[in-house]
């Protein structure tokens, strides 16, 4: 990880190495914390955060779902992002990944969490393609996981919580152990849910298809891709996908703040399409990167410039 000068913590800019927390912090023991992944891109007009309002709104929605009372409003959190990136501006030479976190700190122990103090931190560091630059260009290898996506009757999947990601971590570990780059999880009914940290699309006969929100996080990047597809007049459906349908898809790709748009060339040792990034995937990639890099005026409202 490429360190920056400061982390924003509980209303103050703190030197990176001093942004610490106590070993008995409640979240460390019981997993109740909410977070976001947000990116800022180097545009011709300078560094710009992509869809800051939407990510901050989802962060606060997640906190509400798991009964954490944020001490900061949406506007205050948005301003904190801007303050942090301005303070670290000289440390960034490329695109930046931003991680806001609302967590339960030191003060009480035991499962009941409402009396635990609430802490908020935002870190931001320079980070390239999550699944590798080669993956962005030529696609990655994926394994359908033996772990199912956390079922909605057991845990609240619309919240982006720390605890939810133990399942994803185990799925990712399994995929890499089997020589793949990423995992794809089914839901407990056997339909495709999402990757370990991404949403999933296929293309069949020119139609873009993604699973419904029944059992997935409501992805901001996924919503952007759907919006782009409409602009490009690409037919689109949101419906259930089975694992065998993936094998005969013409194209497949992951989306997410970290993954951006990453093509999938192989699933379970079966080539997808021609075994490389498909034509529709490449069109969507080109349009997406034009938006986040500030090259499409129609989408400028999604960019918060750091001046």
CSV table of C-alpha atoms in Angstrom, one decimal:
chain,number,residue,atom,x,y,z
A,1,UNK,CA,0.0,0.0,0.0
A,2,UNK,CA,1.3,3.4,-1.0
A,3,UNK,CA,0.9,5.6,2.1
A,4,UNK,CA,-0.2,9.2,2.0
A,5,UNK,CA,0.5,12.0,4.5
A,6,UNK,CA,-2.8,12.1,6.4
A,7,UNK,CA,-5.8,10.1,7.3
A,8,UNK,CA,-9.0,11.9,8.3
A,9,UNK,CA,-10.1,10.6,11.7
A,10,UNK,CA,-13.0,11.9,13.9
A,11,UNK,CA,-12.9,15.4,12.4
A,12,UNK,CA,-9.1,15.9,12.3
A,13,UNK,CA,-6.3,15.2,9.8
A,14,UNK,CA,-4.0,12.7,11.5
A,15,UNK,CA,-0.5,11.6,10.3
A,16,UNK,CA,-0.9,8.2,8.5
A,17,UNK,CA,1.1,6.2,11.1
A,18,UNK,CA,-0.8,7.8,14.0
A,19,UNK,CA,-4.3,6.9,12.8
A,20,UNK,CA,-4.6,4.0,15.3
A,21,UNK,CA,-7.4,2.3,17.3
A,22,UNK,CA,-7.5,0.3,20.5
A,23,UNK,CA,-7.2,-3.5,20.6
A,24,UNK,CA,-10.5,-3.7,22.4
A,25,UNK,CA,-12.4,-1.7,19.9
A,26,UNK,CA,-15.9,-3.2,19.6
A,27,UNK,CA,-15.7,-3.7,15.8
A,28,UNK,CA,-12.5,-5.7,16.0
A,29,UNK,CA,-14.3,-8.3,18.0
A,30,UNK,CA,-17.8,-8.4,16.6
A,31,UNK,CA,-17.4,-7.2,13.0
A,32,UNK,CA,-20.0,-4.4,13.0
A,33,UNK,CA,-18.6,-1.6,10.8
A,34,UNK,CA,-19.6,0.0,7.5
A,35,UNK,CA,-17.4,1.2,4.8
A,36,UNK,CA,-17.3,2.4,1.2
A,37,UNK,CA,-14.9,2.1,-1.7
A,38,UNK,CA,-14.7,5.3,-3.7
A,39,UNK,CA,-12.3,6.4,-6.4
A,40,UNK,CA,-10.8,9.7,-7.5
A,41,UNK,CA,-9.3,10.0,-11.0
A,42,UNK,CA,-6.7,12.3,-12.4
A,43,UNK,CA,-8.6,14.3,-15.0
A,44,UNK,CA,-7.4,17.1,-17.3
A,45,UNK,CA,-8.9,19.5,-14.7
A,46,UNK,CA,-7.2,17.8,-11.7
A,47,UNK,CA,-8.2,15.1,-9.3
A,48,UNK,CA,-12.0,14.3,-9.2
A,49,UNK,CA,-14.0,12.0,-7.0
A,50,UNK,CA,-16.5,9.8,-8.9
A,51,UNK,CA,-20.0,9.8,-7.5
A,52,UNK,CA,-19.1,11.0,-4.0
A,53,UNK,CA,-22.7,11.9,-3.1
A,54,UNK,CA,-23.9,8.4,-4.0
A,55,UNK,CA,-21.1,6.6,-2.1
A,56,UNK,CA,-21.6,8.7,1.0
A,57,UNK,CA,-25.4,8.2,0.9
A,58,UNK,CA,-24.8,4.4,0.7
A,59,UNK,CA,-22.4,4.6,3.6
A,60,UNK,CA,-25.0,6.3,5.8
A,61,UNK,CA,-27.7,3.9,4.6
A,62,UNK,CA,-25.4,1.0,5.6
A,63,UNK,CA,-24.9,2.5,9.1
A,64,UNK,CA,-28.7,2.9,9.5
A,65,UNK,CA,-29.3,-0.7,8.6
A,66,UNK,CA,-26.9,-2.0,11.2
A,67,UNK,CA,-28.0,0.5,13.9
A,68,UNK,CA,-24.8,2.6,14.0
A,69,UNK,CA,-25.6,6.3,14.5
A,70,UNK,CA,-23.1,8.3,12.4
A,71,UNK,CA,-21.9,11.4,14.3
A,72,UNK,CA,-21.5,13.2,10.9
A,73,UNK,CA,-24.0,14.2,8.3
A,74,UNK,CA,-23.7,13.5,4.6
A,75,UNK,CA,-22.5,17.0,3.8
A,76,UNK,CA,-19.9,16.8,6.6
A,77,UNK,CA,-18.6,13.5,5.3
A,78,UNK,CA,-18.4,14.7,1.7
A,79,UNK,CA,-16.4,17.8,2.9
A,80,UNK,CA,-14.1,15.5,4.9
A,81,UNK,CA,-13.3,13.5,1.7
A,82,UNK,CA,-12.4,16.8,-0.1
A,83,UNK,CA,-10.4,18.1,2.9
A,84,UNK,CA,-8.4,14.8,3.0
A,85,UNK,CA,-7.6,14.7,-0.7
A,86,UNK,CA,-6.6,18.4,-0.7
A,87,UNK,CA,-4.2,17.8,2.2
A,88,UNK,CA,-2.6,14.8,0.5
A,89,UNK,CA,-2.7,16.2,-3.0
A,90,UNK,CA,1.1,16.3,-3.4
A,91,UNK,CA,1.3,12.6,-2.6
A,92,UNK,CA,-0.9,11.5,-5.5
A,93,UNK,CA,0.6,11.0,-8.9
A,94,UNK,CA,-2.2,8.7,-10.2
A,95,UNK,CA,-5.7,7.6,-9.5
A,96,UNK,CA,-6.7,7.3,-5.8
A,97,UNK,CA,-8.8,4.8,-3.9
A,98,UNK,CA,-10.8,6.2,-0.9
A,99,UNK,CA,-11.9,4.1,2.1
A,100,UNK,CA,-14.4,5.8,4.5
A,101,UNK,CA,-15.1,3.7,7.6
A,102,UNK,CA,-17.7,4.1,10.4
A,103,UNK,CA,-16.9,1.7,13.2
A,104,UNK,CA,-17.4,1.0,16.9
A,105,UNK,CA,-14.5,2.0,19.1
A,106,UNK,CA,-13.2,1.3,22.6
A,107,UNK,CA,-15.4,1.5,25.6
A,108,UNK,CA,-17.7,-1.5,26.0
A,109,UNK,CA,-17.5,-5.2,25.4
A,110,UNK,CA,-20.3,-7.7,24.8
A,111,UNK,CA,-22.6,-8.2,21.8
A,112,UNK,CA,-24.9,-5.3,22.6
A,113,UNK,CA,-23.3,-2.4,20.6
A,114,UNK,CA,-25.5,0.6,21.1
A,115,UNK,CA,-23.4,2.0,24.0
A,116,UNK,CA,-20.1,1.7,22.1
A,117,UNK,CA,-18.5,4.9,20.8
A,118,UNK,CA,-18.7,5.5,17.1
A,119,UNK,CA,-15.6,6.5,15.2
A,120,UNK,CA,-15.2,7.6,11.7
A,121,UNK,CA,-12.1,7.5,9.5
A,122,UNK,CA,-11.3,8.2,5.8
A,123,UNK,CA,-8.1,7.0,4.2
A,124,UNK,CA,-7.0,7.6,0.6
A,125,UNK,CA,-4.1,6.2,-1.3
A,126,UNK,CA,-2.8,5.8,-4.8
A,127,UNK,CA,-4.0,2.4,-6.2
A,128,UNK,CA,-4.2,1.1,-9.7
A,129,UNK,CA,-6.4,-1.7,-11.2
A,130,UNK,CA,-7.6,-4.0,-8.4
A,131,UNK,CA,-7.5,-7.1,-10.6
A,132,UNK,CA,-4.4,-6.0,-12.4
A,133,UNK,CA,-3.8,-3.9,-15.5
A,134,UNK,CA,-3.4,-7.1,-17.6
A,135,UNK,CA,-6.9,-8.2,-16.4
A,136,UNK,CA,-8.5,-4.9,-17.4
A,137,UNK,CA,-7.1,-5.4,-20.9
A,138,UNK,CA,-7.3,-9.2,-21.6
A,139,UNK,CA,-9.6,-10.5,-18.9
A,140,UNK,CA,-9.3,-12.7,-15.8
A,141,UNK,CA,-9.9,-16.3,-14.8
A,142,UNK,CA,-12.8,-16.9,-12.4
A,143,UNK,CA,-13.9,-19.9,-10.3
A,144,UNK,CA,-17.5,-20.3,-9.2
A,145,UNK,CA,-17.1,-20.6,-5.4
A,146,UNK,CA,-18.2,-23.4,-3.1
A,147,UNK,CA,-19.3,-20.7,-0.8
A,148,UNK,CA,-22.7,-19.2,-1.4
A,149,UNK,CA,-23.4,-15.5,-1.1
A,150,UNK,CA,-24.6,-14.6,2.4
A,151,UNK,CA,-28.4,-15.3,2.3
A,152,UNK,CA,-30.8,-12.5,3.0
A,153,UNK,CA,-32.5,-14.5,5.7
A,154,UNK,CA,-29.3,-14.7,7.6
A,155,UNK,CA,-27.6,-11.3,7.2
A,156,UNK,CA,-28.4,-7.9,5.7
A,157,UNK,CA,-26.7,-7.7,2.3
A,158,UNK,CA,-27.8,-4.2,1.4
A,159,UNK,CA,-25.4,-2.9,4.0
A,160,UNK,CA,-21.7,-2.7,3.1
A,161,UNK,CA,-20.5,-4.1,6.4
A,162,UNK,CA,-17.2,-5.5,7.5
A,163,UNK,CA,-18.8,-8.8,8.8
A,164,UNK,CA,-20.3,-9.6,5.4
A,165,UNK,CA,-16.9,-9.8,3.8
A,166,UNK,CA,-15.5,-12.8,5.7
A,167,UNK,CA,-17.6,-14.9,3.3
A,168,UNK,CA,-16.0,-13.0,0.3
A,169,UNK,CA,-12.6,-13.4,1.8
A,170,UNK,CA,-12.9,-17.2,2.0
A,171,UNK,CA,-14.3,-17.3,-1.6
A,172,UNK,CA,-11.4,-15.2,-2.9
A,173,UNK,CA,-8.9,-17.4,-1.1
A,174,UNK,CA,-10.4,-20.5,-2.6
A,175,UNK,CA,-10.3,-19.0,-6.1
A,176,UNK,CA,-6.7,-18.1,-5.9
A,177,UNK,CA,-5.7,-21.4,-4.4
A,178,UNK,CA,-7.3,-23.0,-7.5
A,179,UNK,CA,-5.2,-20.8,-9.8
A,180,UNK,CA,-7.9,-18.3,-10.6
A,181,UNK,CA,-8.0,-14.5,-10.2
A,182,UNK,CA,-11.4,-14.1,-8.6
A,183,UNK,CA,-14.4,-15.9,-7.3
A,184,UNK,CA,-18.1,-15.7,-8.4
A,185,UNK,CA,-20.6,-16.6,-5.7
A,186,UNK,CA,-24.1,-18.1,-6.3
A,187,UNK,CA,-27.0,-17.4,-4.0
A,188,UNK,CA,-28.6,-20.1,-1.8
A,189,UNK,CA,-31.1,-20.8,-4.7
A,190,UNK,CA,-28.2,-21.5,-7.1
A,191,UNK,CA,-28.5,-18.3,-9.1
A,192,UNK,CA,-25.5,-16.0,-9.7
A,193,UNK,CA,-25.2,-13.4,-7.0
A,194,UNK,CA,-21.9,-11.4,-7.4
A,195,UNK,CA,-18.1,-11.7,-7.2
A,196,UNK,CA,-16.2,-11.5,-3.9
A,197,UNK,CA,-16.2,-7.7,-4.2
A,198,UNK,CA,-17.8,-7.0,-7.6
A,199,UNK,CA,-21.1,-7.1,-9.5
A,200,UNK,CA,-21.4,-9.4,-12.5
A,201,UNK,CA,-22.6,-9.0,-16.1
A,202,UNK,CA,-22.9,-11.3,-19.1
A,203,UNK,CA,-23.6,-10.6,-22.8
A,204,UNK,CA,-25.8,-13.1,-24.8
A,205,UNK,CA,-26.8,-12.4,-28.4
A,206,UNK,CA,-26.1,-8.7,-28.0
A,207,UNK,CA,-28.1,-8.2,-24.8
A,208,UNK,CA,-26.4,-7.1,-21.6
A,209,UNK,CA,-27.7,-9.1,-18.5
A,210,UNK,CA,-27.0,-8.7,-14.8
A,211,UNK,CA,-28.6,-10.4,-11.8
A,212,UNK,CA,-31.4,-8.7,-9.9
A,213,UNK,CA,-30.8,-7.0,-6.5
A,214,UNK,CA,-32.5,-9.8,-4.6
A,215,UNK,CA,-29.2,-10.9,-3.0
A,216,UNK,CA,-26.6,-8.4,-3.9
A,217,UNK,CA,-25.3,-5.0,-2.9
A,218,UNK,CA,-26.8,-2.2,-4.9
A,219,UNK,CA,-23.7,-1.3,-6.8
A,220,UNK,CA,-23.0,2.3,-7.9
A,221,UNK,CA,-20.6,1.2,-10.7
A,222,UNK,CA,-23.2,-1.4,-11.8
A,223,UNK,CA,-25.8,1.4,-12.1
A,224,UNK,CA,-23.3,3.5,-14.1
A,225,UNK,CA,-22.8,0.7,-16.5
A,226,UNK,CA,-26.5,0.3,-17.0
A,227,UNK,CA,-26.8,4.0,-17.7
A,228,UNK,CA,-24.0,3.8,-20.2
A,229,UNK,CA,-25.6,0.8,-21.9
A,230,UNK,CA,-28.8,2.9,-22.4
A,231,UNK,CA,-26.7,5.7,-23.9
A,232,UNK,CA,-25.1,3.3,-26.3
A,233,UNK,CA,-28.4,1.6,-27.2
A,234,UNK,CA,-27.2,-1.8,-25.9
A,235,UNK,CA,-30.2,-4.0,-25.1
A,236,UNK,CA,-30.4,-4.7,-21.3
A,237,UNK,CA,-32.1,-7.1,-19.0
A,238,UNK,CA,-31.9,-7.6,-15.2
A,239,UNK,CA,-32.8,-11.2,-14.5
A,240,UNK,CA,-31.6,-14.4,-12.8
A,241,UNK,CA,-28.5,-16.1,-14.4
A,242,UNK,CA,-27.6,-19.7,-13.9
A,243,UNK,CA,-24.0,-21.0,-13.8
A,244,UNK,CA,-24.4,-23.0,-17.0
A,245,UNK,CA,-25.6,-19.9,-18.8
A,246,UNK,CA,-22.3,-18.2,-18.0
A,247,UNK,CA,-20.4,-21.0,-19.7
A,248,UNK,CA,-22.2,-20.3,-23.0
A,249,UNK,CA,-22.3,-16.5,-22.7
A,250,UNK,CA,-20.6,-14.4,-25.4
A,251,UNK,CA,-19.0,-12.1,-22.9
A,252,UNK,CA,-18.7,-11.6,-19.2
A,253,UNK,CA,-17.2,-9.0,-16.9
A,254,UNK,CA,-17.1,-7.7,-13.3
A,255,UNK,CA,-17.9,-4.2,-12.2
A,256,UNK,CA,-17.1,-2.3,-9.0
A,257,UNK,CA,-15.3,0.8,-7.7
A,258,UNK,CA,-12.1,-1.2,-7.3
A,259,UNK,CA,-12.6,-3.6,-10.3
A,260,UNK,CA,-14.0,-0.8,-12.6
A,261,UNK,CA,-14.9,-2.9,-15.6
A,262,UNK,CA,-12.8,-6.0,-15.7
A,263,UNK,CA,-13.4,-8.6,-18.5
A,264,UNK,CA,-13.7,-12.3,-17.7
A,265,UNK,CA,-12.0,-14.6,-20.1
A,266,UNK,CA,-12.6,-17.9,-18.4
A,267,UNK,CA,-15.0,-19.4,-15.8
A,268,UNK,CA,-14.4,-22.9,-14.3
A,269,UNK,CA,-11.9,-23.8,-17.1
A,270,UNK,CA,-14.3,-22.8,-19.8
A,271,UNK,CA,-13.4,-20.0,-22.2
A,272,UNK,CA,-16.0,-17.2,-22.3
A,273,UNK,CA,-16.7,-16.2,-25.9
A,274,UNK,CA,-13.3,-15.8,-27.7
A,275,UNK,CA,-11.4,-16.0,-24.4
A,276,UNK,CA,-10.6,-12.3,-24.2
A,277,UNK,CA,-12.5,-9.0,-23.7
A,278,UNK,CA,-15.6,-8.9,-25.8
A,279,UNK,CA,-16.7,-6.0,-28.1
A,280,UNK,CA,-19.5,-4.8,-25.9
A,281,UNK,CA,-17.3,-5.0,-22.8
A,282,UNK,CA,-14.7,-2.9,-24.6
A,283,UNK,CA,-17.3,-0.3,-25.6
A,284,UNK,CA,-18.6,-0.1,-22.1
A,285,UNK,CA,-15.0,0.2,-20.7
A,286,UNK,CA,-14.2,3.0,-23.2
A,287,UNK,CA,-17.3,4.9,-22.2
A,288,UNK,CA,-16.8,4.4,-18.5
A,289,UNK,CA,-13.2,5.6,-18.5
A,290,UNK,CA,-14.2,8.6,-20.5
A,291,UNK,CA,-16.7,9.5,-17.8
A,292,UNK,CA,-14.4,9.1,-14.8
A,293,UNK,CA,-11.6,10.9,-16.6
A,294,UNK,CA,-13.8,13.9,-17.2
A,295,UNK,CA,-14.0,13.5,-20.9
A,296,UNK,CA,-17.8,13.2,-21.2
A,297,UNK,CA,-19.6,16.5,-20.3
A,298,UNK,CA,-23.0,14.7,-19.9
A,299,UNK,CA,-21.7,13.0,-16.8
A,300,UNK,CA,-19.8,15.9,-15.2
A,301,UNK,CA,-22.3,16.0,-12.4
A,302,UNK,CA,-20.9,12.7,-11.1
A,303,UNK,CA,-17.4,14.3,-10.6
A,304,UNK,CA,-16.4,16.3,-7.5
A,305,UNK,CA,-13.2,18.2,-8.4
A,306,UNK,CA,-10.5,18.7,-5.8
A,307,UNK,CA,-9.1,22.2,-6.4
